[in-house]
mmCIF file of N, CA, C and O in Angstrom:
data_model
loop_
_atom_site.group_PDB
_atom_site.id
_atom_site.type_symbol
_atom_site.label_atom_id
_atom_site.label_comp_id
_atom_site.label_asym_id
_atom_site.label_seq_id
_atom_site.Cartn_x
_atom_site.Cartn_y
_atom_site.Cartn_z
ATOM 1 N N UNK A 1 4.251 7.717 12.862
ATOM 2 C CA UNK A 1 3.466 7.116 11.806
ATOM 3 C C UNK A 1 2.137 6.669 12.376
ATOM 4 O O UNK A 1 2.082 5.985 13.387
ATOM 5 N N UNK A 2 1.091 7.074 11.693
ATOM 6 C CA UNK A 2 -0.249 6.623 12.048
ATOM 7 C C UNK A 2 -0.756 5.772 10.894
ATOM 8 O O UNK A 2 -0.714 6.188 9.735
ATOM 9 N N UNK A 3 -1.211 4.564 11.205
ATOM 10 C CA UNK A 3 -1.744 3.651 10.205
ATOM 11 C C UNK A 3 -3.199 3.366 10.556
ATOM 12 O O UNK A 3 -3.490 2.899 11.646
ATOM 13 N N UNK A 4 -4.083 3.694 9.636
ATOM 14 C CA UNK A 4 -5.503 3.413 9.848
ATOM 15 C C UNK A 4 -6.016 2.601 8.663
ATOM 16 O O UNK A 4 -5.372 2.561 7.611
ATOM 17 N N UNK A 5 -7.134 1.941 8.868
ATOM 18 C CA UNK A 5 -7.724 1.222 7.744
ATOM 19 C C UNK A 5 -9.245 1.347 7.773
ATOM 20 O O UNK A 5 -9.848 1.546 8.813
ATOM 21 N N UNK A 6 -9.777 1.244 6.564
ATOM 22 C CA UNK A 6 -11.218 1.332 6.352
ATOM 23 C C UNK A 6 -11.598 0.165 5.438
ATOM 24 O O UNK A 6 -10.864 -0.151 4.499
ATOM 25 N N UNK A 7 -12.707 -0.455 5.716
ATOM 26 C CA UNK A 7 -13.139 -1.603 4.938
ATOM 27 C C UNK A 7 -14.369 -1.233 4.123
ATOM 28 O O UNK A 7 -15.328 -0.662 4.654
ATOM 29 N N UNK A 8 -14.310 -1.527 2.820
ATOM 30 C CA UNK A 8 -15.439 -1.319 1.911
ATOM 31 C C UNK A 8 -15.608 -2.592 1.109
ATOM 32 O O UNK A 8 -14.833 -2.857 0.192
ATOM 33 N N UNK A 9 -16.588 -3.398 1.486
ATOM 34 C CA UNK A 9 -16.873 -4.670 0.817
ATOM 35 C C UNK A 9 -15.632 -5.567 0.828
ATOM 36 O O UNK A 9 -15.173 -5.941 1.889
ATOM 37 N N UNK A 10 -15.079 -5.842 -0.350
ATOM 38 C CA UNK A 10 -13.914 -6.739 -0.449
ATOM 39 C C UNK A 10 -12.606 -5.959 -0.545
ATOM 40 O O UNK A 10 -11.575 -6.506 -0.946
ATOM 41 N N UNK A 11 -12.664 -4.687 -0.180
ATOM 42 C CA UNK A 11 -11.487 -3.812 -0.262
ATOM 43 C C UNK A 11 -11.121 -3.300 1.119
ATOM 44 O O UNK A 11 -11.990 -2.894 1.887
ATOM 45 N N UNK A 12 -9.817 -3.313 1.414
ATOM 46 C CA UNK A 12 -9.326 -2.650 2.620
ATOM 47 C C UNK A 12 -8.457 -1.480 2.164
ATOM 48 O O UNK A 12 -7.619 -1.628 1.281
ATOM 49 N N UNK A 13 -8.721 -0.329 2.734
ATOM 50 C CA UNK A 13 -7.956 0.871 2.417
ATOM 51 C C UNK A 13 -7.079 1.178 3.625
ATOM 52 O O UNK A 13 -7.585 1.417 4.731
ATOM 53 N N UNK A 14 -5.781 1.141 3.410
ATOM 54 C CA UNK A 14 -4.820 1.430 4.471
ATOM 55 C C UNK A 14 -4.281 2.835 4.233
ATOM 56 O O UNK A 14 -3.775 3.137 3.144
ATOM 57 N N UNK A 15 -4.412 3.689 5.230
ATOM 58 C CA UNK A 15 -3.930 5.065 5.119
ATOM 59 C C UNK A 15 -2.668 5.212 5.961
ATOM 60 O O UNK A 15 -2.658 4.865 7.149
ATOM 61 N N UNK A 16 -1.623 5.719 5.322
ATOM 62 C CA UNK A 16 -0.341 5.938 5.995
ATOM 63 C C UNK A 16 -0.166 7.426 6.213
ATOM 64 O O UNK A 16 -0.233 8.214 5.270
ATOM 65 N N UNK A 17 0.098 7.817 7.457
ATOM 66 C CA UNK A 17 0.225 9.226 7.805
ATOM 67 C C UNK A 17 1.519 9.427 8.591
ATOM 68 O O UNK A 17 1.654 8.915 9.703
ATOM 69 N N UNK A 18 2.473 10.122 7.974
ATOM 70 C CA UNK A 18 3.741 10.390 8.650
ATOM 71 C C UNK A 18 4.920 9.787 7.912
ATOM 72 O O UNK A 18 4.955 9.759 6.689
ATOM 73 N N UNK A 19 5.885 9.292 8.681
ATOM 74 C CA UNK A 19 7.111 8.732 8.125
ATOM 75 C C UNK A 19 7.157 7.229 8.373
ATOM 76 O O UNK A 19 7.039 6.781 9.509
ATOM 77 N N UNK A 20 7.341 6.476 7.291
ATOM 78 C CA UNK A 20 7.445 5.023 7.399
ATOM 79 C C UNK A 20 8.924 4.668 7.465
ATOM 80 O O UNK A 20 9.610 4.571 6.452
ATOM 81 N N UNK A 21 9.412 4.511 8.685
ATOM 82 C CA UNK A 21 10.822 4.215 8.906
ATOM 83 C C UNK A 21 10.973 2.837 9.534
ATOM 84 O O UNK A 21 10.011 2.058 9.575
ATOM 85 N N UNK A 22 12.163 2.526 10.027
ATOM 86 C CA UNK A 22 12.428 1.187 10.565
ATOM 87 C C UNK A 22 11.483 0.831 11.714
ATOM 88 O O UNK A 22 10.984 -0.297 11.771
ATOM 89 N N UNK A 23 11.230 1.763 12.613
ATOM 90 C CA UNK A 23 10.383 1.431 13.764
ATOM 91 C C UNK A 23 8.911 1.306 13.375
ATOM 92 O O UNK A 23 8.229 0.378 13.804
ATOM 93 N N UNK A 24 8.411 2.201 12.542
ATOM 94 C CA UNK A 24 6.999 2.126 12.159
ATOM 95 C C UNK A 24 6.737 1.030 11.132
ATOM 96 O O UNK A 24 5.604 0.554 11.010
ATOM 97 N N UNK A 25 7.765 0.588 10.431
ATOM 98 C CA UNK A 25 7.564 -0.482 9.452
ATOM 99 C C UNK A 25 7.181 -1.792 10.134
ATOM 100 O O UNK A 25 6.495 -2.625 9.541
ATOM 101 N N UNK A 26 7.578 -1.962 11.392
ATOM 102 C CA UNK A 26 7.203 -3.156 12.152
ATOM 103 C C UNK A 26 5.688 -3.192 12.337
ATOM 104 O O UNK A 26 5.054 -4.243 12.184
ATOM 105 N N UNK A 27 5.100 -2.046 12.614
ATOM 106 C CA UNK A 27 3.651 -1.957 12.803
ATOM 107 C C UNK A 27 2.931 -2.264 11.487
ATOM 108 O O UNK A 27 1.954 -3.016 11.454
ATOM 109 N N UNK A 28 3.443 -1.703 10.385
ATOM 110 C CA UNK A 28 2.846 -1.970 9.081
ATOM 111 C C UNK A 28 2.972 -3.445 8.730
ATOM 112 O O UNK A 28 2.019 -4.049 8.215
ATOM 113 N N UNK A 29 4.102 -4.039 9.023
ATOM 114 C CA UNK A 29 4.299 -5.465 8.734
ATOM 115 C C UNK A 29 3.285 -6.315 9.502
ATOM 116 O O UNK A 29 2.728 -7.266 8.948
ATOM 117 N N UNK A 30 3.042 -5.969 10.750
ATOM 118 C CA UNK A 30 2.045 -6.694 11.549
ATOM 119 C C UNK A 30 0.660 -6.568 10.918
ATOM 120 O O UNK A 30 -0.092 -7.542 10.852
ATOM 121 N N UNK A 31 0.342 -5.380 10.433
ATOM 122 C CA UNK A 31 -0.958 -5.136 9.787
ATOM 123 C C UNK A 31 -1.100 -6.002 8.524
ATOM 124 O O UNK A 31 -2.129 -6.634 8.305
ATOM 125 N N UNK A 32 -0.051 -6.035 7.709
ATOM 126 C CA UNK A 32 -0.102 -6.795 6.463
ATOM 127 C C UNK A 32 0.032 -8.301 6.687
ATOM 128 O O UNK A 32 -0.328 -9.087 5.818
ATOM 129 N N UNK A 33 0.555 -8.689 7.839
ATOM 130 C CA UNK A 33 0.705 -10.113 8.161
ATOM 131 C C UNK A 33 -0.545 -10.702 8.801
ATOM 132 O O UNK A 33 -0.658 -11.925 8.920
ATOM 133 N N UNK A 34 -1.457 -9.860 9.212
ATOM 134 C CA UNK A 34 -2.694 -10.323 9.838
ATOM 135 C C UNK A 34 -3.442 -11.231 8.859
ATOM 136 O O UNK A 34 -3.714 -10.830 7.726
ATOM 137 N N UNK A 35 -3.771 -12.452 9.255
ATOM 138 C CA UNK A 35 -4.467 -13.373 8.344
ATOM 139 C C UNK A 35 -5.769 -12.795 7.768
ATOM 140 O O UNK A 35 -6.163 -13.146 6.659
ATOM 141 N N UNK A 36 -6.402 -11.907 8.499
ATOM 142 C CA UNK A 36 -7.657 -11.311 8.021
ATOM 143 C C UNK A 36 -7.464 -10.543 6.712
ATOM 144 O O UNK A 36 -8.386 -10.465 5.888
ATOM 145 N N UNK A 37 -6.273 -9.994 6.498
ATOM 146 C CA UNK A 37 -6.050 -9.200 5.282
ATOM 147 C C UNK A 37 -6.185 -10.056 4.029
ATOM 148 O O UNK A 37 -6.521 -9.567 2.959
ATOM 149 N N UNK A 38 -5.987 -11.356 4.189
ATOM 150 C CA UNK A 38 -6.078 -12.263 3.039
ATOM 151 C C UNK A 38 -7.533 -12.531 2.631
ATOM 152 O O UNK A 38 -7.782 -13.176 1.625
ATOM 153 N N UNK A 39 -8.484 -11.999 3.396
ATOM 154 C CA UNK A 39 -9.896 -12.178 3.047
ATOM 155 C C UNK A 39 -10.373 -11.092 2.080
ATOM 156 O O UNK A 39 -11.496 -11.167 1.589
ATOM 157 N N UNK A 40 -9.540 -10.101 1.810
ATOM 158 C CA UNK A 40 -9.902 -9.015 0.894
ATOM 159 C C UNK A 40 -9.318 -9.285 -0.484
ATOM 160 O O UNK A 40 -8.259 -9.883 -0.612
ATOM 161 N N UNK A 41 -9.998 -8.811 -1.507
ATOM 162 C CA UNK A 41 -9.481 -8.995 -2.865
ATOM 163 C C UNK A 41 -8.645 -7.807 -3.319
ATOM 164 O O UNK A 41 -7.908 -7.905 -4.285
ATOM 165 N N UNK A 42 -8.770 -6.692 -2.590
ATOM 166 C CA UNK A 42 -8.033 -5.489 -2.946
ATOM 167 C C UNK A 42 -7.481 -4.816 -1.695
ATOM 168 O O UNK A 42 -8.202 -4.668 -0.699
ATOM 169 N N UNK A 43 -6.228 -4.415 -1.777
ATOM 170 C CA UNK A 43 -5.603 -3.625 -0.714
ATOM 171 C C UNK A 43 -5.181 -2.315 -1.361
ATOM 172 O O UNK A 43 -4.314 -2.296 -2.234
ATOM 173 N N UNK A 44 -5.834 -1.234 -0.962
ATOM 174 C CA UNK A 44 -5.479 0.086 -1.463
ATOM 175 C C UNK A 44 -4.687 0.806 -0.382
ATOM 176 O O UNK A 44 -5.085 0.799 0.783
ATOM 177 N N UNK A 45 -3.575 1.411 -0.771
ATOM 178 C CA UNK A 45 -2.725 2.117 0.182
ATOM 179 C C UNK A 45 -2.757 3.602 -0.161
ATOM 180 O O UNK A 45 -2.238 4.023 -1.204
ATOM 181 N N UNK A 46 -3.381 4.387 0.718
ATOM 182 C CA UNK A 46 -3.474 5.834 0.541
ATOM 183 C C UNK A 46 -2.207 6.471 1.098
ATOM 184 O O UNK A 46 -1.951 6.428 2.305
ATOM 185 N N UNK A 47 -1.414 7.056 0.202
ATOM 186 C CA UNK A 47 -0.108 7.608 0.576
ATOM 187 C C UNK A 47 -0.095 9.135 0.626
ATOM 188 O O UNK A 47 0.975 9.746 0.671
ATOM 189 N N UNK A 48 -1.267 9.745 0.630
ATOM 190 C CA UNK A 48 -1.336 11.211 0.578
ATOM 191 C C UNK A 48 -0.551 11.868 1.712
ATOM 192 O O UNK A 48 0.108 12.883 1.514
ATOM 193 N N UNK A 49 -0.614 11.303 2.908
ATOM 194 C CA UNK A 49 0.063 11.900 4.068
ATOM 195 C C UNK A 49 1.357 11.167 4.428
ATOM 196 O O UNK A 49 1.913 11.387 5.496
ATOM 197 N N UNK A 50 1.816 10.304 3.526
ATOM 198 C CA UNK A 50 3.100 9.622 3.732
ATOM 199 C C UNK A 50 4.207 10.571 3.288
ATOM 200 O O UNK A 50 4.347 10.883 2.105
ATOM 201 N N UNK A 51 4.988 11.054 4.256
ATOM 202 C CA UNK A 51 6.011 12.071 3.973
ATOM 203 C C UNK A 51 7.379 11.482 3.662
ATOM 204 O O UNK A 51 8.219 12.149 3.066
ATOM 205 N N UNK A 52 7.598 10.234 4.065
ATOM 206 C CA UNK A 52 8.917 9.615 3.917
ATOM 207 C C UNK A 52 8.754 8.105 4.001
ATOM 208 O O UNK A 52 7.920 7.608 4.758
ATOM 209 N N UNK A 53 9.564 7.384 3.214
ATOM 210 C CA UNK A 53 9.583 5.929 3.318
ATOM 211 C C UNK A 53 11.033 5.457 3.274
ATOM 212 O O UNK A 53 11.799 5.859 2.395
ATOM 213 N N UNK A 54 11.417 4.670 4.253
ATOM 214 C CA UNK A 54 12.778 4.149 4.328
ATOM 215 C C UNK A 54 12.867 2.816 3.597
ATOM 216 O O UNK A 54 11.857 2.251 3.168
ATOM 217 N N UNK A 55 14.071 2.295 3.497
ATOM 218 C CA UNK A 55 14.243 0.979 2.874
ATOM 219 C C UNK A 55 13.500 -0.090 3.668
ATOM 220 O O UNK A 55 12.975 -1.045 3.090
ATOM 221 N N UNK A 56 13.422 0.072 4.971
ATOM 222 C CA UNK A 56 12.673 -0.888 5.797
ATOM 223 C C UNK A 56 11.188 -0.847 5.442
ATOM 224 O O UNK A 56 10.527 -1.884 5.349
ATOM 225 N N UNK A 57 10.650 0.338 5.236
ATOM 226 C CA UNK A 57 9.257 0.480 4.847
ATOM 227 C C UNK A 57 8.988 -0.139 3.481
ATOM 228 O O UNK A 57 8.004 -0.851 3.280
ATOM 229 N N UNK A 58 9.884 0.115 2.532
ATOM 230 C CA UNK A 58 9.761 -0.498 1.207
ATOM 231 C C UNK A 58 9.844 -2.009 1.319
ATOM 232 O O UNK A 58 9.097 -2.733 0.659
ATOM 233 N N UNK A 59 10.732 -2.476 2.173
ATOM 234 C CA UNK A 59 10.925 -3.913 2.366
ATOM 235 C C UNK A 59 9.671 -4.616 2.850
ATOM 236 O O UNK A 59 9.415 -5.759 2.480
ATOM 237 N N UNK A 60 8.890 -3.934 3.669
ATOM 238 C CA UNK A 60 7.641 -4.529 4.155
ATOM 239 C C UNK A 60 6.720 -4.830 2.974
ATOM 240 O O UNK A 60 6.187 -5.929 2.853
ATOM 241 N N UNK A 61 6.543 -3.858 2.091
ATOM 242 C CA UNK A 61 5.667 -4.079 0.938
ATOM 243 C C UNK A 61 6.229 -5.164 0.019
ATOM 244 O O UNK A 61 5.493 -6.031 -0.442
ATOM 245 N N UNK A 62 7.529 -5.117 -0.226
ATOM 246 C CA UNK A 62 8.161 -6.110 -1.098
ATOM 247 C C UNK A 62 8.000 -7.513 -0.522
ATOM 248 O O UNK A 62 7.728 -8.466 -1.254
ATOM 249 N N UNK A 63 8.134 -7.640 0.788
ATOM 250 C CA UNK A 63 8.059 -8.964 1.418
ATOM 251 C C UNK A 63 6.669 -9.591 1.315
ATOM 252 O O UNK A 63 6.531 -10.799 1.398
ATOM 253 N N UNK A 64 5.643 -8.780 1.121
ATOM 254 C CA UNK A 64 4.273 -9.293 1.031
ATOM 255 C C UNK A 64 3.763 -9.403 -0.403
ATOM 256 O O UNK A 64 2.703 -10.000 -0.629
ATOM 257 N N UNK A 65 4.498 -8.865 -1.352
ATOM 258 C CA UNK A 65 4.040 -8.846 -2.747
ATOM 259 C C UNK A 65 3.671 -10.226 -3.280
ATOM 260 O O UNK A 65 2.582 -10.412 -3.829
ATOM 261 N N UNK A 66 4.568 -11.172 -3.146
ATOM 262 C CA UNK A 66 4.333 -12.502 -3.712
ATOM 263 C C UNK A 66 3.126 -13.186 -3.072
ATOM 264 O O UNK A 66 2.325 -13.810 -3.747
ATOM 265 N N UNK A 67 3.013 -13.039 -1.771
ATOM 266 C CA UNK A 67 1.887 -13.654 -1.053
ATOM 267 C C UNK A 67 0.559 -13.093 -1.558
ATOM 268 O O UNK A 67 -0.393 -13.835 -1.796
ATOM 269 N N UNK A 68 0.512 -11.773 -1.764
ATOM 270 C CA UNK A 68 -0.707 -11.156 -2.273
ATOM 271 C C UNK A 68 -0.973 -11.593 -3.715
ATOM 272 O O UNK A 68 -2.104 -11.892 -4.080
ATOM 273 N N UNK A 69 0.067 -11.627 -4.531
ATOM 274 C CA UNK A 69 -0.103 -12.055 -5.926
ATOM 275 C C UNK A 69 -0.595 -13.493 -5.992
ATOM 276 O O UNK A 69 -1.489 -13.816 -6.781
ATOM 277 N N UNK A 70 -0.015 -14.369 -5.190
ATOM 278 C CA UNK A 70 -0.413 -15.781 -5.173
ATOM 279 C C UNK A 70 -1.888 -15.944 -4.796
ATOM 280 O O UNK A 70 -2.557 -16.847 -5.271
ATOM 281 N N UNK A 71 -2.367 -15.053 -3.936
ATOM 282 C CA UNK A 71 -3.764 -15.097 -3.492
ATOM 283 C C UNK A 71 -4.682 -14.246 -4.385
ATOM 284 O O UNK A 71 -5.855 -14.079 -4.074
ATOM 285 N N UNK A 72 -4.117 -13.703 -5.459
ATOM 286 C CA UNK A 72 -4.852 -12.845 -6.393
ATOM 287 C C UNK A 72 -5.456 -11.625 -5.704
ATOM 288 O O UNK A 72 -6.579 -11.216 -5.994
ATOM 289 N N UNK A 73 -4.694 -11.077 -4.776
ATOM 290 C CA UNK A 73 -5.076 -9.844 -4.091
ATOM 291 C C UNK A 73 -4.331 -8.700 -4.755
ATOM 292 O O UNK A 73 -3.112 -8.746 -4.901
ATOM 293 N N UNK A 74 -5.075 -7.687 -5.162
ATOM 294 C CA UNK A 74 -4.458 -6.531 -5.822
ATOM 295 C C UNK A 74 -3.984 -5.536 -4.768
ATOM 296 O O UNK A 74 -4.747 -5.146 -3.884
ATOM 297 N N UNK A 75 -2.714 -5.137 -4.878
ATOM 298 C CA UNK A 75 -2.118 -4.131 -4.003
ATOM 299 C C UNK A 75 -1.898 -2.876 -4.846
ATOM 300 O O UNK A 75 -1.149 -2.900 -5.819
ATOM 301 N N UNK A 76 -2.579 -1.802 -4.479
ATOM 302 C CA UNK A 76 -2.541 -0.577 -5.275
ATOM 303 C C UNK A 76 -2.251 0.624 -4.374
ATOM 304 O O UNK A 76 -2.928 0.829 -3.370
ATOM 305 N N UNK A 77 -1.252 1.409 -4.763
ATOM 306 C CA UNK A 77 -0.883 2.626 -4.042
ATOM 307 C C UNK A 77 -1.479 3.824 -4.775
ATOM 308 O O UNK A 77 -1.477 3.859 -6.005
ATOM 309 N N UNK A 78 -1.953 4.805 -4.016
ATOM 310 C CA UNK A 78 -2.473 6.016 -4.661
ATOM 311 C C UNK A 78 -2.224 7.243 -3.786
ATOM 312 O O UNK A 78 -1.823 7.132 -2.624
ATOM 313 N N UNK A 79 -2.424 8.434 -4.397
ATOM 314 C CA UNK A 79 -2.195 9.728 -3.724
ATOM 315 C C UNK A 79 -0.750 9.873 -3.231
ATOM 316 O O UNK A 79 -0.499 10.501 -2.207
ATOM 317 N N UNK A 80 0.206 9.330 -3.968
ATOM 318 C CA UNK A 80 1.594 9.335 -3.527
ATOM 319 C C UNK A 80 2.242 10.689 -3.831
ATOM 320 O O UNK A 80 2.149 11.200 -4.944
ATOM 321 N N UNK A 81 2.894 11.259 -2.822
ATOM 322 C CA UNK A 81 3.630 12.501 -3.013
ATOM 323 C C UNK A 81 4.811 12.245 -3.948
ATOM 324 O O UNK A 81 5.366 11.149 -3.986
ATOM 325 N N UNK A 82 5.205 13.272 -4.691
ATOM 326 C CA UNK A 82 6.284 13.125 -5.668
ATOM 327 C C UNK A 82 7.577 12.605 -5.046
ATOM 328 O O UNK A 82 8.224 11.729 -5.612
ATOM 329 N N UNK A 83 7.938 13.124 -3.871
ATOM 330 C CA UNK A 83 9.206 12.702 -3.264
ATOM 331 C C UNK A 83 9.181 11.224 -2.871
ATOM 332 O O UNK A 83 10.200 10.549 -2.947
ATOM 333 N N UNK A 84 8.029 10.721 -2.485
ATOM 334 C CA UNK A 84 7.906 9.298 -2.141
ATOM 335 C C UNK A 84 7.863 8.468 -3.425
ATOM 336 O O UNK A 84 8.536 7.442 -3.536
ATOM 337 N N UNK A 85 7.125 8.941 -4.408
ATOM 338 C CA UNK A 85 7.056 8.223 -5.687
ATOM 339 C C UNK A 85 8.438 8.116 -6.330
ATOM 340 O O UNK A 85 8.772 7.098 -6.936
ATOM 341 N N UNK A 86 9.245 9.153 -6.213
ATOM 342 C CA UNK A 86 10.596 9.127 -6.767
ATOM 343 C C UNK A 86 11.419 7.991 -6.184
ATOM 344 O O UNK A 86 12.215 7.369 -6.896
ATOM 345 N N UNK A 87 11.253 7.712 -4.900
ATOM 346 C CA UNK A 87 11.975 6.605 -4.266
ATOM 347 C C UNK A 87 11.568 5.289 -4.922
ATOM 348 O O UNK A 87 12.426 4.467 -5.263
ATOM 349 N N UNK A 88 10.272 5.093 -5.126
ATOM 350 C CA UNK A 88 9.781 3.879 -5.790
ATOM 351 C C UNK A 88 10.356 3.770 -7.209
ATOM 352 O O UNK A 88 10.785 2.702 -7.638
ATOM 353 N N UNK A 89 10.370 4.894 -7.925
ATOM 354 C CA UNK A 89 10.841 4.890 -9.316
ATOM 355 C C UNK A 89 12.342 4.659 -9.414
ATOM 356 O O UNK A 89 12.790 3.892 -10.275
ATOM 357 N N UNK A 90 13.112 5.288 -8.558
ATOM 358 C CA UNK A 90 14.572 5.117 -8.577
ATOM 359 C C UNK A 90 14.946 3.652 -8.369
ATOM 360 O O UNK A 90 15.875 3.134 -8.994
ATOM 361 N N UNK A 91 14.201 2.974 -7.515
ATOM 362 C CA UNK A 91 14.479 1.567 -7.214
ATOM 363 C C UNK A 91 13.779 0.605 -8.178
ATOM 364 O O UNK A 91 13.942 -0.611 -8.077
ATOM 365 N N UNK A 92 13.010 1.151 -9.104
ATOM 366 C CA UNK A 92 12.302 0.314 -10.070
ATOM 367 C C UNK A 92 11.075 -0.375 -9.498
ATOM 368 O O UNK A 92 10.510 -1.271 -10.127
ATOM 369 N N UNK A 93 10.644 0.037 -8.327
ATOM 370 C CA UNK A 93 9.496 -0.603 -7.690
ATOM 371 C C UNK A 93 8.183 -0.220 -8.350
ATOM 372 O O UNK A 93 7.185 -0.924 -8.199
ATOM 373 N N UNK A 94 8.190 0.869 -9.109
ATOM 374 C CA UNK A 94 6.979 1.248 -9.839
ATOM 375 C C UNK A 94 6.675 0.240 -10.947
ATOM 376 O O UNK A 94 5.558 0.184 -11.452
ATOM 377 N N UNK A 95 7.655 -0.594 -11.301
ATOM 378 C CA UNK A 95 7.443 -1.644 -12.299
ATOM 379 C C UNK A 95 6.868 -2.909 -11.663
ATOM 380 O O UNK A 95 6.273 -3.733 -12.348
ATOM 381 N N UNK A 96 7.060 -3.062 -10.350
ATOM 382 C CA UNK A 96 6.567 -4.233 -9.628
ATOM 383 C C UNK A 96 5.233 -3.980 -8.936
ATOM 384 O O UNK A 96 4.486 -4.917 -8.671
ATOM 385 N N UNK A 97 4.972 -2.727 -8.617
ATOM 386 C CA UNK A 97 3.792 -2.368 -7.844
ATOM 387 C C UNK A 97 2.927 -1.402 -8.647
ATOM 388 O O UNK A 97 3.443 -0.629 -9.442
ATOM 389 N N UNK A 98 1.645 -1.439 -8.408
ATOM 390 C CA UNK A 98 0.718 -0.546 -9.102
ATOM 391 C C UNK A 98 0.599 0.753 -8.316
ATOM 392 O O UNK A 98 0.211 0.745 -7.147
ATOM 393 N N UNK A 99 0.955 1.856 -8.982
ATOM 394 C CA UNK A 99 0.871 3.182 -8.373
ATOM 395 C C UNK A 99 0.019 4.052 -9.290
ATOM 396 O O UNK A 99 0.331 4.193 -10.476
ATOM 397 N N UNK A 100 -1.046 4.604 -8.742
ATOM 398 C CA UNK A 100 -1.942 5.458 -9.524
ATOM 399 C C UNK A 100 -2.132 6.790 -8.813
ATOM 400 O O UNK A 100 -1.736 6.951 -7.654
ATOM 401 N N UNK A 101 -2.768 7.726 -9.520
ATOM 402 C CA UNK A 101 -2.845 9.083 -8.983
ATOM 403 C C UNK A 101 -3.857 9.292 -7.865
ATOM 404 O O UNK A 101 -3.589 10.017 -6.920
ATOM 405 N N UNK A 102 -5.027 8.637 -7.959
ATOM 406 C CA UNK A 102 -6.048 8.937 -6.960
ATOM 407 C C UNK A 102 -6.924 7.724 -6.658
ATOM 408 O O UNK A 102 -6.795 6.670 -7.277
ATOM 409 N N UNK A 103 -7.828 7.913 -5.715
ATOM 410 C CA UNK A 103 -8.712 6.836 -5.256
ATOM 411 C C UNK A 103 -9.576 6.281 -6.384
ATOM 412 O O UNK A 103 -9.729 5.070 -6.515
ATOM 413 N N UNK A 104 -10.146 7.171 -7.186
ATOM 414 C CA UNK A 104 -11.030 6.728 -8.270
ATOM 415 C C UNK A 104 -10.280 5.812 -9.233
ATOM 416 O O UNK A 104 -10.798 4.776 -9.650
ATOM 417 N N UNK A 105 -9.066 6.188 -9.589
ATOM 418 C CA UNK A 105 -8.262 5.357 -10.491
ATOM 419 C C UNK A 105 -7.897 4.037 -9.818
ATOM 420 O O UNK A 105 -7.909 2.981 -10.453
ATOM 421 N N UNK A 106 -7.592 4.089 -8.539
ATOM 422 C CA UNK A 106 -7.259 2.866 -7.800
ATOM 423 C C UNK A 106 -8.438 1.905 -7.801
ATOM 424 O O UNK A 106 -8.272 0.703 -8.028
ATOM 425 N N UNK A 107 -9.642 2.416 -7.592
ATOM 426 C CA UNK A 107 -10.830 1.557 -7.582
ATOM 427 C C UNK A 107 -11.126 1.004 -8.977
ATOM 428 O O UNK A 107 -11.539 -0.140 -9.104
ATOM 429 N N UNK A 108 -10.891 1.794 -10.003
ATOM 430 C CA UNK A 108 -11.106 1.340 -11.372
ATOM 431 C C UNK A 108 -10.174 0.188 -11.698
ATOM 432 O O UNK A 108 -10.601 -0.853 -12.216
ATOM 433 N N UNK A 109 -8.905 0.326 -11.357
ATOM 434 C CA UNK A 109 -7.919 -0.738 -11.612
ATOM 435 C C UNK A 109 -8.227 -1.943 -10.736
ATOM 436 O O UNK A 109 -8.130 -3.082 -11.178
ATOM 437 N N UNK A 110 -8.621 -1.697 -9.520
ATOM 438 C CA UNK A 110 -8.920 -2.790 -8.590
ATOM 439 C C UNK A 110 -10.082 -3.647 -9.092
ATOM 440 O O UNK A 110 -10.128 -4.839 -8.839
ATOM 441 N N UNK A 111 -10.998 -3.020 -9.809
ATOM 442 C CA UNK A 111 -12.166 -3.743 -10.297
ATOM 443 C C UNK A 111 -11.937 -4.473 -11.619
ATOM 444 O O UNK A 111 -12.809 -5.170 -12.101
ATOM 445 N N UNK A 112 -10.756 -4.303 -12.203
ATOM 446 C CA UNK A 112 -10.454 -4.970 -13.487
ATOM 447 C C UNK A 112 -10.194 -6.438 -13.282
ATOM 448 O O UNK A 112 -9.735 -6.899 -12.297
#
């Protein structure tokens, strides 16, 4: 798993490349736990190259949801492959998290 980020004004874009499993979820958790992330108003997660997500990977996002909501930080996933999106939908996480088709839509929702 390769995790990179890009900063654009008040938005941080986190790109996930590979498989988000138990071992790589620790790295993602550290990234999302960094106090600096709370200085952004939007966290966009680019899932185009995310090939797999385990329950541990899902757990990382779930564990940070409330903290982001309390701080009025929008967490938006985009470019999600169908097989990964199906995991979110089967577990009902698409009802808790914002998932959109592409970057443009993510930025539009983020600006609302």
